[in-house]
PDB file of C-alpha atoms in Angstrom:
ATOM      1  CA  MET U   1      25.115  -9.813 -14.011  1.00  0.00           C
ATOM      2  CA  GLU U   2      24.568 -11.969 -17.109  1.00  0.00           C
ATOM      3  CA  ASP U   3      25.226 -15.144 -15.089  1.00  0.00           C
ATOM      4  CA  LEU U   4      22.741 -14.090 -12.436  1.00  0.00           C
ATOM      5  CA  ILE U   5      20.108 -13.271 -15.064  1.00  0.00           C
ATOM      6  CA  ALA U   6      20.586 -16.697 -16.599  1.00  0.00           C
ATOM      7  CA  GLN U   7      19.833 -18.292 -13.216  1.00  0.00           C
ATOM      8  CA  LEU U   8      17.009 -16.072 -11.973  1.00  0.00           C
ATOM      9  CA  GLY U   9      15.404 -14.549 -15.065  1.00  0.00           C
ATOM     10  CA  ASN U  10      12.530 -12.203 -14.244  1.00  0.00           C
ATOM     11  CA  ALA U  11      12.779 -12.595 -10.484  1.00  0.00           C
ATOM     12  CA  THR U  12      12.732  -9.364  -8.474  1.00  0.00           C
ATOM     13  CA  PHE U  13      16.025  -7.823  -7.420  1.00  0.00           C
ATOM     14  CA  GLU U  14      15.666  -9.022  -3.808  1.00  0.00           C
ATOM     15  CA  ASN U  15      16.463 -12.521  -5.091  1.00  0.00           C
ATOM     16  CA  TYR U  16      19.453 -11.292  -7.064  1.00  0.00           C
ATOM     17  CA  VAL U  17      20.950  -9.865  -3.885  1.00  0.00           C
ATOM     18  CA  GLY U  18      20.278 -13.188  -2.145  1.00  0.00           C
ATOM     19  CA  LEU U  19      22.124 -15.085  -4.879  1.00  0.00           C
ATOM     20  CA  ASP U  20      24.939 -12.565  -5.396  1.00  0.00           C
ATOM     21  CA  THR U  21      26.167 -11.397  -1.981  1.00  0.00           C
ATOM     22  CA  GLY U  22      23.459 -12.539   0.384  1.00  0.00           C
ATOM     23  CA  TYR U  23      22.087 -10.569   3.327  1.00  0.00           C
ATOM     24  CA  THR U  24      23.874  -9.731   6.532  1.00  0.00           C
ATOM     25  CA  GLU U  25      22.163 -10.679   9.787  1.00  0.00           C
ATOM     26  CA  MET U  26      21.041  -7.084  10.346  1.00  0.00           C
ATOM     27  CA  ALA U  27      19.593  -6.588   6.864  1.00  0.00           C
ATOM     28  CA  TYR U  28      17.782  -9.934   6.863  1.00  0.00           C
ATOM     29  CA  GLN U  29      16.289  -9.556  10.330  1.00  0.00           C
ATOM     30  CA  LEU U  30      15.390  -5.896   9.814  1.00  0.00           C
ATOM     31  CA  SER U  31      13.477  -6.832   6.667  1.00  0.00           C
ATOM     32  CA  ALA U  32      11.722  -9.686   8.470  1.00  0.00           C
ATOM     33  CA  HIS U  33      10.753  -7.439  11.366  1.00  0.00           C
ATOM     34  CA  VAL U  34       9.478  -4.644   9.126  1.00  0.00           C
ATOM     35  CA  LEU U  35       7.354  -7.121   7.184  1.00  0.00           C
ATOM     36  CA  THR U  36       6.029  -8.494  10.484  1.00  0.00           C
ATOM     37  CA  LEU U  37       5.199  -4.995  11.687  1.00  0.00           C
ATOM     38  CA  GLY U  38       3.246  -4.408   8.468  1.00  0.00           C
ATOM     39  CA  TYR U  39       0.727  -7.195   8.978  1.00  0.00           C
ATOM     40  CA  ALA U  40       0.588  -6.694  12.759  1.00  0.00           C
ATOM     41  CA  VAL U  41      -0.518  -3.072  12.317  1.00  0.00           C
ATOM     42  CA  MET U  42      -3.240  -4.219   9.923  1.00  0.00           C
ATOM     43  CA  LEU U  43      -4.569  -6.569  12.594  1.00  0.00           C
ATOM     44  CA  ALA U  44      -4.583  -3.730  15.126  1.00  0.00           C
ATOM     45  CA  GLY U  45      -6.364  -1.526  12.583  1.00  0.00           C
ATOM     46  CA  LEU U  46      -8.992  -4.226  12.080  1.00  0.00           C
ATOM     47  CA  LEU U  47      -9.770  -4.152  15.803  1.00  0.00           C
ATOM     48  CA  TYR U  48     -10.059  -0.348  15.767  1.00  0.00           C
ATOM     49  CA  PHE U  49     -12.493  -0.221  12.844  1.00  0.00           C
ATOM     50  CA  VAL U  50     -14.682  -2.989  14.267  1.00  0.00           C
ATOM     51  CA  LEU U  51     -14.901  -1.276  17.656  1.00  0.00           C
ATOM     52  CA  THR U  52     -15.614   2.209  16.285  1.00  0.00           C
ATOM     53  CA  ILE U  53     -18.164   1.335  13.618  1.00  0.00           C
ATOM     54  CA  LYS U  54     -21.095   2.445  15.798  1.00  0.00           C
ATOM     55  CA  THR U  55     -19.524   5.812  16.627  1.00  0.00           C
ATOM     56  CA  VAL U  56     -20.825   7.247  13.351  1.00  0.00           C
ATOM     57  CA  LYS U  57     -24.291   7.505  11.843  1.00  0.00           C
ATOM     58  CA  PRO U  58     -25.446   4.424   9.917  1.00  0.00           C
ATOM     59  CA  LYS U  59     -25.121   6.225   6.568  1.00  0.00           C
ATOM     60  CA  TYR U  60     -21.356   6.630   7.137  1.00  0.00           C
ATOM     61  CA  ARG U  61     -20.694   3.110   8.362  1.00  0.00           C
ATOM     62  CA  ILE U  62     -20.013   1.647   4.922  1.00  0.00           C
ATOM     63  CA  SER U  63     -16.672   3.476   5.090  1.00  0.00           C
ATOM     64  CA  SER U  64     -15.771   1.566   8.262  1.00  0.00           C
ATOM     65  CA  VAL U  65     -16.952  -1.679   6.669  1.00  0.00           C
ATOM     66  CA  LEU U  66     -14.625  -1.054   3.735  1.00  0.00           C
ATOM     67  CA  SER U  67     -11.786  -0.371   6.188  1.00  0.00           C
ATOM     68  CA  VAL U  68     -12.473  -3.761   7.756  1.00  0.00           C
ATOM     69  CA  VAL U  69     -12.270  -5.390   4.312  1.00  0.00           C
ATOM     70  CA  VAL U  70      -8.981  -3.600   3.640  1.00  0.00           C
ATOM     71  CA  MET U  71      -7.512  -4.655   6.997  1.00  0.00           C
ATOM     72  CA  VAL U  72      -8.424  -8.328   6.537  1.00  0.00           C
ATOM     73  CA  SER U  73      -7.024  -8.417   3.013  1.00  0.00           C
ATOM     74  CA  ALA U  74      -3.834  -6.586   3.984  1.00  0.00           C
ATOM     75  CA  PHE U  75      -3.276  -8.721   7.086  1.00  0.00           C
ATOM     76  CA  LEU U  76      -3.576 -12.020   5.206  1.00  0.00           C
ATOM     77  CA  LEU U  77      -1.507 -11.113   2.166  1.00  0.00           C
ATOM     78  CA  LEU U  78       1.211  -9.269   4.090  1.00  0.00           C
ATOM     79  CA  LEU U  79       1.460 -12.278   6.397  1.00  0.00           C
ATOM     80  CA  VAL U  80       2.025 -14.469   3.342  1.00  0.00           C
ATOM     81  CA  GLN U  81       4.621 -11.953   2.101  1.00  0.00           C
ATOM     82  CA  GLN U  82       6.535 -12.141   5.391  1.00  0.00           C
ATOM     83  CA  GLN U  83       6.439 -15.948   5.318  1.00  0.00           C
ATOM     84  CA  ASN U  84       7.664 -15.822   1.732  1.00  0.00           C
ATOM     85  CA  TRP U  85      10.688 -13.776   2.851  1.00  0.00           C
ATOM     86  CA  LEU U  86      11.519 -16.266   5.615  1.00  0.00           C
ATOM     87  CA  SER U  87      11.288 -19.279   3.317  1.00  0.00           C
ATOM     88  CA  ALA U  88      13.152 -17.764   0.371  1.00  0.00           C
ATOM     89  CA  PHE U  89      16.451 -17.308   2.207  1.00  0.00           C
ATOM     90  CA  GLU U  90      18.455 -19.400   4.648  1.00  0.00           C
ATOM     91  CA  TYR U  91      21.602 -18.824   6.677  1.00  0.00           C
ATOM     92  CA  ASN U  92      24.825 -19.914   4.995  1.00  0.00           C
ATOM     93  CA  THR U  93      27.554 -20.728   7.504  1.00  0.00           C
ATOM     94  CA  ASP U  94      30.292 -20.475   4.866  1.00  0.00           C
ATOM     95  CA  THR U  95      29.489 -16.859   3.947  1.00  0.00           C
ATOM     96  CA  ALA U  96      27.824 -15.876   7.243  1.00  0.00           C
ATOM     97  CA  THR U  97      24.971 -14.372   5.230  1.00  0.00           C
ATOM     98  CA  TYR U  98      21.417 -15.290   4.298  1.00  0.00           C
ATOM     99  CA  MET U  99      21.409 -16.662   0.757  1.00  0.00           C
ATOM    100  CA  LEU U 100      18.674 -17.981  -1.508  1.00  0.00           C
ATOM    101  CA  SER U 101      17.362 -21.179   0.011  1.00  0.00           C
ATOM    102  CA  SER U 102      18.837 -24.410  -1.304  1.00  0.00           C
ATOM    103  CA  THR U 103      16.181 -26.483   0.425  1.00  0.00           C
ATOM    104  CA  ASN U 104      13.355 -24.517  -1.260  1.00  0.00           C
ATOM    105  CA  PRO U 105      15.029 -23.452  -4.522  1.00  0.00           C
ATOM    106  CA  GLY U 106      11.741 -22.674  -6.248  1.00  0.00           C
ATOM    107  CA  ASP U 107      10.413 -20.473  -3.482  1.00  0.00           C
ATOM    108  CA  LEU U 108      11.778 -17.120  -4.632  1.00  0.00           C
ATOM    109  CA  PHE U 109      10.789 -13.917  -2.893  1.00  0.00           C
ATOM    110  CA  ASN U 110       7.992 -12.197  -4.799  1.00  0.00           C
ATOM    111  CA  ASN U 111       6.542  -8.702  -4.379  1.00  0.00           C
ATOM    112  CA  GLY U 112       3.514  -9.920  -6.306  1.00  0.00           C
ATOM    113  CA  TYR U 113       1.737 -10.559  -3.006  1.00  0.00           C
ATOM    114  CA  ARG U 114       1.724  -6.813  -2.393  1.00  0.00           C
ATOM    115  CA  TYR U 115       0.181  -6.181  -5.797  1.00  0.00           C
ATOM    116  CA  LEU U 116      -2.524  -8.779  -5.152  1.00  0.00           C
ATOM    117  CA  ASN U 117      -3.264  -6.998  -1.884  1.00  0.00           C
ATOM    118  CA  TRP U 118      -3.401  -3.601  -3.601  1.00  0.00           C
ATOM    119  CA  LEU U 119      -5.658  -4.963  -6.332  1.00  0.00           C
ATOM    120  CA  ILE U 120      -8.228  -5.632  -3.606  1.00  0.00           C
ATOM    121  CA  ASP U 121      -7.466  -2.678  -1.347  1.00  0.00           C
ATOM    122  CA  VAL U 122      -6.939   0.267  -3.689  1.00  0.00           C
ATOM    123  CA  PRO U 123     -10.510   0.372  -5.078  1.00  0.00           C
ATOM    124  CA  MET U 124     -11.866  -0.069  -1.520  1.00  0.00           C
ATOM    125  CA  LEU U 125      -9.679   2.753  -0.184  1.00  0.00           C
ATOM    126  CA  LEU U 126     -10.750   5.084  -2.965  1.00  0.00           C
ATOM    127  CA  PHE U 127     -14.432   4.210  -2.586  1.00  0.00           C
ATOM    128  CA  GLN U 128     -14.332   4.805   1.173  1.00  0.00           C
ATOM    129  CA  ILE U 129     -14.204   8.557   1.061  1.00  0.00           C
ATOM    130  CA  LEU U 130     -17.226   8.686  -1.257  1.00  0.00           C
ATOM    131  CA  PHE U 131     -19.354   7.328   1.610  1.00  0.00           C
ATOM    132  CA  VAL U 132     -18.199  10.079   3.972  1.00  0.00           C
ATOM    133  CA  VAL U 133     -18.202  13.272   1.894  1.00  0.00           C
ATOM    134  CA  THR U 134     -21.056  14.824  -0.062  1.00  0.00           C
ATOM    135  CA  LEU U 135     -20.165  15.590  -3.676  1.00  0.00           C
ATOM    136  CA  THR U 136     -21.451  18.982  -4.756  1.00  0.00           C
ATOM    137  CA  THR U 137     -20.810  18.957  -8.515  1.00  0.00           C
ATOM    138  CA  SER U 138     -19.406  15.524  -9.410  1.00  0.00           C
ATOM    139  CA  LYS U 139     -21.571  12.464  -9.923  1.00  0.00           C
ATOM    140  CA  PHE U 140     -21.010   9.642  -7.411  1.00  0.00           C
ATOM    141  CA  SER U 141     -21.129   6.833  -9.978  1.00  0.00           C
ATOM    142  CA  SER U 142     -18.771   8.643 -12.356  1.00  0.00           C
ATOM    143  CA  VAL U 143     -16.130   9.258  -9.689  1.00  0.00           C
ATOM    144  CA  ARG U 144     -16.498   5.708  -8.381  1.00  0.00           C
ATOM    145  CA  ASN U 145     -15.996   4.218 -11.840  1.00  0.00           C
ATOM    146  CA  GLN U 146     -12.983   6.446 -12.524  1.00  0.00           C
ATOM    147  CA  PHE U 147     -11.461   5.451  -9.197  1.00  0.00           C
ATOM    148  CA  TRP U 148     -11.938   1.787 -10.034  1.00  0.00           C
ATOM    149  CA  PHE U 149     -10.567   2.113 -13.580  1.00  0.00           C
ATOM    150  CA  SER U 150      -7.455   4.077 -12.672  1.00  0.00           C
ATOM    151  CA  GLY U 151      -6.816   2.165  -9.448  1.00  0.00           C
ATOM    152  CA  THR U 152      -6.967  -1.196 -11.202  1.00  0.00           C
ATOM    153  CA  GLY U 153      -4.939   0.071 -14.157  1.00  0.00           C
ATOM    154  CA  MET U 154      -2.243   1.443 -11.851  1.00  0.00           C
ATOM    155  CA  ILE U 155      -1.834  -1.848 -10.002  1.00  0.00           C
ATOM    156  CA  LEU U 156      -1.888  -4.128 -13.068  1.00  0.00           C
ATOM    157  CA  THR U 157       0.699  -2.102 -14.979  1.00  0.00           C
ATOM    158  CA  GLY U 158       2.912  -1.860 -11.899  1.00  0.00           C
ATOM    159  CA  TYR U 159       2.563  -5.613 -11.396  1.00  0.00           C
ATOM    160  CA  ALA U 160       3.724  -6.252 -14.955  1.00  0.00           C
ATOM    161  CA  GLY U 161       6.640  -3.847 -14.651  1.00  0.00           C
ATOM    162  CA  GLN U 162       8.136  -5.368 -11.499  1.00  0.00           C
ATOM    163  CA  TYR U 163       9.113  -8.517 -13.394  1.00  0.00           C
ATOM    164  CA  TYR U 164      11.513  -6.554 -15.603  1.00  0.00           C
ATOM    165  CA  GLU U 165      13.344  -4.504 -12.969  1.00  0.00           C
ATOM    166  CA  VAL U 166      16.553  -6.495 -13.546  1.00  0.00           C
ATOM    167  CA  THR U 167      16.220  -8.187 -16.928  1.00  0.00           C
ATOM    168  CA  ASP U 168      14.806  -5.329 -19.033  1.00  0.00           C
ATOM    169  CA  PRO U 169      15.002  -1.802 -17.540  1.00  0.00           C
ATOM    170  CA  THR U 170      13.298  -0.332 -20.618  1.00  0.00           C
ATOM    171  CA  LEU U 171      10.156  -2.398 -20.105  1.00  0.00           C
ATOM    172  CA  PHE U 172      10.385  -1.762 -16.377  1.00  0.00           C
ATOM    173  CA  PHE U 173      10.236   1.993 -16.922  1.00  0.00           C
ATOM    174  CA  ILE U 174       7.594   1.782 -19.675  1.00  0.00           C
ATOM    175  CA  TRP U 175       5.217  -0.162 -17.438  1.00  0.00           C
ATOM    176  CA  GLY U 176       6.116   2.125 -14.545  1.00  0.00           C
ATOM    177  CA  THR U 177       5.297   5.206 -16.614  1.00  0.00           C
ATOM    178  CA  LEU U 178       1.909   3.795 -17.585  1.00  0.00           C
ATOM    179  CA  SER U 179       1.212   3.040 -13.933  1.00  0.00           C
ATOM    180  CA  THR U 180       2.205   6.598 -13.003  1.00  0.00           C
ATOM    181  CA  LEU U 181      -0.297   8.078 -15.467  1.00  0.00           C
ATOM    182  CA  PHE U 182      -3.111   6.222 -13.702  1.00  0.00           C
ATOM    183  CA  PHE U 183      -1.590   7.330 -10.388  1.00  0.00           C
ATOM    184  CA  PHE U 184      -1.723  11.023 -11.292  1.00  0.00           C
ATOM    185  CA  HIS U 185      -5.343  10.663 -12.374  1.00  0.00           C
ATOM    186  CA  ILE U 186      -6.156   9.220  -8.942  1.00  0.00           C
ATOM    187  CA  LEU U 187      -4.421  12.145  -7.223  1.00  0.00           C
ATOM    188  CA  TYR U 188      -6.465  14.573  -9.322  1.00  0.00           C
ATOM    189  CA  LEU U 189      -9.737  12.819  -8.494  1.00  0.00           C
ATOM    190  CA  MET U 190      -8.966  12.586  -4.785  1.00  0.00           C
ATOM    191  CA  LYS U 191      -8.136  16.296  -4.562  1.00  0.00           C
ATOM    192  CA  LYS U 192     -11.388  17.089  -6.375  1.00  0.00           C
ATOM    193  CA  VAL U 193     -13.431  14.850  -4.073  1.00  0.00           C
ATOM    194  CA  ILE U 194     -11.881  16.329  -0.921  1.00  0.00           C
ATOM    195  CA  ASP U 195     -12.368  19.915  -2.104  1.00  0.00           C
ATOM    196  CA  GLU U 196     -16.029  19.231  -2.855  1.00  0.00           C
ATOM    197  CA  GLY U 197     -16.497  17.325   0.383  1.00  0.00           C
ATOM    198  CA  LYS U 198     -15.201  20.195   2.497  1.00  0.00           C
ATOM    199  CA  GLN U 199     -17.953  22.497   1.212  1.00  0.00           C
ATOM    200  CA  GLY U 200     -20.657  22.678   3.858  1.00  0.00           C
ATOM    201  CA  ALA U 201     -18.908  20.220   6.189  1.00  0.00           C
ATOM    202  CA  PRO U 202     -18.407  21.187   9.870  1.00  0.00           C
ATOM    203  CA  ALA U 203     -15.068  22.771  10.756  1.00  0.00           C
ATOM    204  CA  GLY U 204     -13.775  19.660  12.512  1.00  0.00           C
ATOM    205  CA  ALA U 205     -14.539  17.479   9.516  1.00  0.00           C
ATOM    206  CA  GLN U 206     -12.947  19.988   7.158  1.00  0.00           C
ATOM    207  CA  ALA U 207      -9.734  19.831   9.192  1.00  0.00           C
ATOM    208  CA  TYR U 208      -9.641  16.046   8.988  1.00  0.00           C
ATOM    209  CA  LEU U 209     -10.340  16.129   5.245  1.00  0.00           C
ATOM    210  CA  SER U 210      -7.436  18.545   4.776  1.00  0.00           C
ATOM    211  CA  ASN U 211      -5.224  16.169   6.753  1.00  0.00           C
ATOM    212  CA  ILE U 212      -6.429  13.281   4.614  1.00  0.00           C
ATOM    213  CA  TRP U 213      -5.283  15.031   1.456  1.00  0.00           C
ATOM    214  CA  VAL U 214      -1.798  15.685   2.887  1.00  0.00           C
ATOM    215  CA  LEU U 215      -1.561  12.108   4.170  1.00  0.00           C
ATOM    216  CA  PHE U 216      -2.863  10.664   0.907  1.00  0.00           C
ATOM    217  CA  PHE U 217      -0.437  12.666  -1.228  1.00  0.00           C
ATOM    218  CA  ILE U 218       2.634  11.853   0.887  1.00  0.00           C
ATOM    219  CA  THR U 219       1.962   8.158   1.450  1.00  0.00           C
ATOM    220  CA  TRP U 220       0.934   7.440  -2.122  1.00  0.00           C
ATOM    221  CA  MET U 221       4.055   9.186  -3.422  1.00  0.00           C
ATOM    222  CA  LEU U 222       6.107   6.623  -1.493  1.00  0.00           C
ATOM    223  CA  TYR U 223       4.904   3.774  -3.702  1.00  0.00           C
ATOM    224  CA  PRO U 224       6.616   4.859  -6.941  1.00  0.00           C
ATOM    225  CA  GLY U 225       9.716   5.540  -4.836  1.00  0.00           C
ATOM    226  CA  ALA U 226       9.693   1.963  -3.557  1.00  0.00           C
ATOM    227  CA  TYR U 227       9.087   0.663  -7.094  1.00  0.00           C
ATOM    228  CA  LEU U 228      12.179   2.560  -8.296  1.00  0.00           C
ATOM    229  CA  MET U 229      14.307   1.733  -5.248  1.00  0.00           C
ATOM    230  CA  PRO U 230      16.933  -0.470  -6.986  1.00  0.00           C
ATOM    231  CA  TYR U 231      17.638   2.369  -9.437  1.00  0.00           C
ATOM    232  CA  LEU U 232      17.567   5.100  -6.803  1.00  0.00           C
ATOM    233  CA  PHE U 233      20.507   3.328  -5.160  1.00  0.00           C
ATOM    234  CA  SER U 234      22.445   2.722  -8.369  1.00  0.00           C
ATOM    235  CA  PHE U 235      22.191   6.107 -10.147  1.00  0.00           C
ATOM    236  CA  SER U 236      22.639   4.190 -13.401  1.00  0.00           C
ATOM    237  CA  ALA U 237      20.779   2.180 -16.040  1.00  0.00           C
ATOM    238  CA  GLU U 238      21.310  -1.019 -14.033  1.00  0.00           C
ATOM    239  CA  PRO U 239      19.683  -1.837 -10.684  1.00  0.00           C
ATOM    240  CA  ALA U 240      21.770  -1.822  -7.540  1.00  0.00           C
ATOM    241  CA  LEU U 241      22.146  -5.327  -6.114  1.00  0.00           C
ATOM    242  CA  SER U 242      22.302  -3.796  -2.664  1.00  0.00           C
ATOM    243  CA  GLU U 243      20.837  -5.074   0.596  1.00  0.00           C
ATOM    244  CA  ALA U 244      20.368  -1.449   1.632  1.00  0.00           C
ATOM    245  CA  ALA U 245      18.030  -0.933  -1.334  1.00  0.00           C
ATOM    246  CA  VAL U 246      16.070  -4.036  -0.327  1.00  0.00           C
ATOM    247  CA  VAL U 247      15.659  -2.904   3.291  1.00  0.00           C
ATOM    248  CA  ALA U 248      14.732   0.604   2.106  1.00  0.00           C
ATOM    249  CA  ARG U 249      12.052  -0.855  -0.177  1.00  0.00           C
ATOM    250  CA  HIS U 250      10.540  -2.941   2.628  1.00  0.00           C
ATOM    251  CA  MET U 251      10.487   0.073   4.937  1.00  0.00           C
ATOM    252  CA  THR U 252       9.020   2.370   2.298  1.00  0.00           C
ATOM    253  CA  TYR U 253       6.252  -0.037   1.320  1.00  0.00           C
ATOM    254  CA  THR U 254       5.385  -0.683   4.977  1.00  0.00           C
ATOM    255  CA  VAL U 255       5.225   3.005   5.910  1.00  0.00           C
ATOM    256  CA  ALA U 256       3.125   3.691   2.814  1.00  0.00           C
ATOM    257  CA  ASP U 257       0.738   0.807   3.579  1.00  0.00           C
ATOM    258  CA  VAL U 258       0.243   1.824   7.204  1.00  0.00           C
ATOM    259  CA  GLY U 259      -0.335   5.469   6.298  1.00  0.00           C
ATOM    260  CA  SER U 260      -2.549   4.942   3.260  1.00  0.00           C
ATOM    261  CA  LYS U 261      -4.709   2.241   4.863  1.00  0.00           C
ATOM    262  CA  VAL U 262      -4.770   2.466   8.641  1.00  0.00           C
ATOM    263  CA  ILE U 263      -4.181   6.167   9.347  1.00  0.00           C
ATOM    264  CA  TYR U 264      -6.262   7.156   6.313  1.00  0.00           C
ATOM    265  CA  GLY U 265      -9.143   5.025   7.584  1.00  0.00           C
ATOM    266  CA  ILE U 266      -8.848   6.513  11.072  1.00  0.00           C
ATOM    267  CA  PHE U 267      -9.003  10.060   9.666  1.00  0.00           C
ATOM    268  CA  LEU U 268     -12.102   9.126   7.681  1.00  0.00           C
ATOM    269  CA  THR U 269     -13.709   7.733  10.825  1.00  0.00           C
ATOM    270  CA  LEU U 270     -12.906  10.926  12.745  1.00  0.00           C
ATOM    271  CA  ALA U 271     -14.326  13.061   9.922  1.00  0.00           C
ATOM    272  CA  ALA U 272     -17.484  10.928   9.888  1.00  0.00           C
ATOM    273  CA  GLN U 273     -17.797  11.343  13.663  1.00  0.00           C
ATOM    274  CA  GLU U 274     -17.690  15.127  13.285  1.00  0.00           C
ATOM    275  CA  MET U 275     -20.321  15.012  10.560  1.00  0.00           C
ATOM    276  CA  SER U 276     -22.472  12.679  12.665  1.00  0.00           C
ATOM    277  CA  LYS U 277     -22.348  15.098  15.605  1.00  0.00           C
ATOM    278  CA  GLU U 278     -23.353  17.954  13.316  1.00  0.00           C
ATOM    279  CA  GLU U 279     -26.368  15.880  12.268  1.00  0.00           C
ATOM    280  CA  GLY U 280     -27.395  15.124  15.840  1.00  0.00           C
ATOM    281  CA  TYR U 281     -25.740  11.719  16.278  1.00  0.00           C
ATOM    282  CA  ASN U 282     -23.335  12.118  19.223  1.00  0.00           C
ATOM    283  CA  TRP U 283     -22.164   8.676  20.241  1.00  0.00           C
ATOM    284  CA  GLU U 284     -20.267  10.019  23.279  1.00  0.00           C
ATOM    285  CA  GLU U 285     -23.461  11.444  24.797  1.00  0.00           C
ATOM    286  CA  MET U 286     -25.354   8.280  23.901  1.00  0.00           C
ATOM    287  CA  GLU U 287     -22.739   6.142  25.673  1.00  0.00           C
ATOM    288  CA  SER U 288     -22.749   8.326  28.803  1.00  0.00           C
ATOM    289  CA  ALA U 289     -26.559   8.191  28.969  1.00  0.00           C
ATOM    290  CA  LEU U 290     -26.580   4.395  29.215  1.00  0.00           C
TER     291      LEU U 290
END
């Protein structure tokens, strides 16, 4: 491990696996395909939110606009992430595995692209629901500012921590703990916003808001799991240099991104449609009348 650290320093553990044992054909291609699926779903989500923006009353449409922003950001940065994976490793005929590229030795794989994406997307995702629900006791500006503060703090501390996942586990867990504190504050705020938003909302919208909370809780809990993945596979104080841990991280991040961005946005749109109908804006009847 010391020799690998001397060569790679604060690179993420995906690169250590690529320098140590390399990736089998299955692990390399599965990772590439999962990363491809991630940005492809964001492009499909973009089309959905553009086409459905007029199905809700104008006052709710800012939520769909924010979903469009999230989809564009996620598509572009996840595309770069997938290209980064392809360029970082190349097939080695001697070992029959994909090793760190010798033709692009400086192009290491970097999860930082995900954090850049989240730095844009997380505040937008948290703001979205505030344009759909009606807060009964909380102040809009206060909740918005808390969402922004904790969302940004969570991403920046997680971004710092990822660079120490191999070289300094203590710092890795310290930064991760700080990020988790912001994370729990976000969960608390989201639950509060949803509970307030359900008061006085039509039954259909209440059902979607309940689903949003379940979806939000499950998908957001996947992120710390992906962050800890190298240690979840090692059961020790040192990260597991395992291709299985790498593939599991890619899958976990992708499932979490699709659920917390695309499906979450769809549920918000459906809730807004129910609220629009309750307020006399029924887009289905308007379409059939044309």
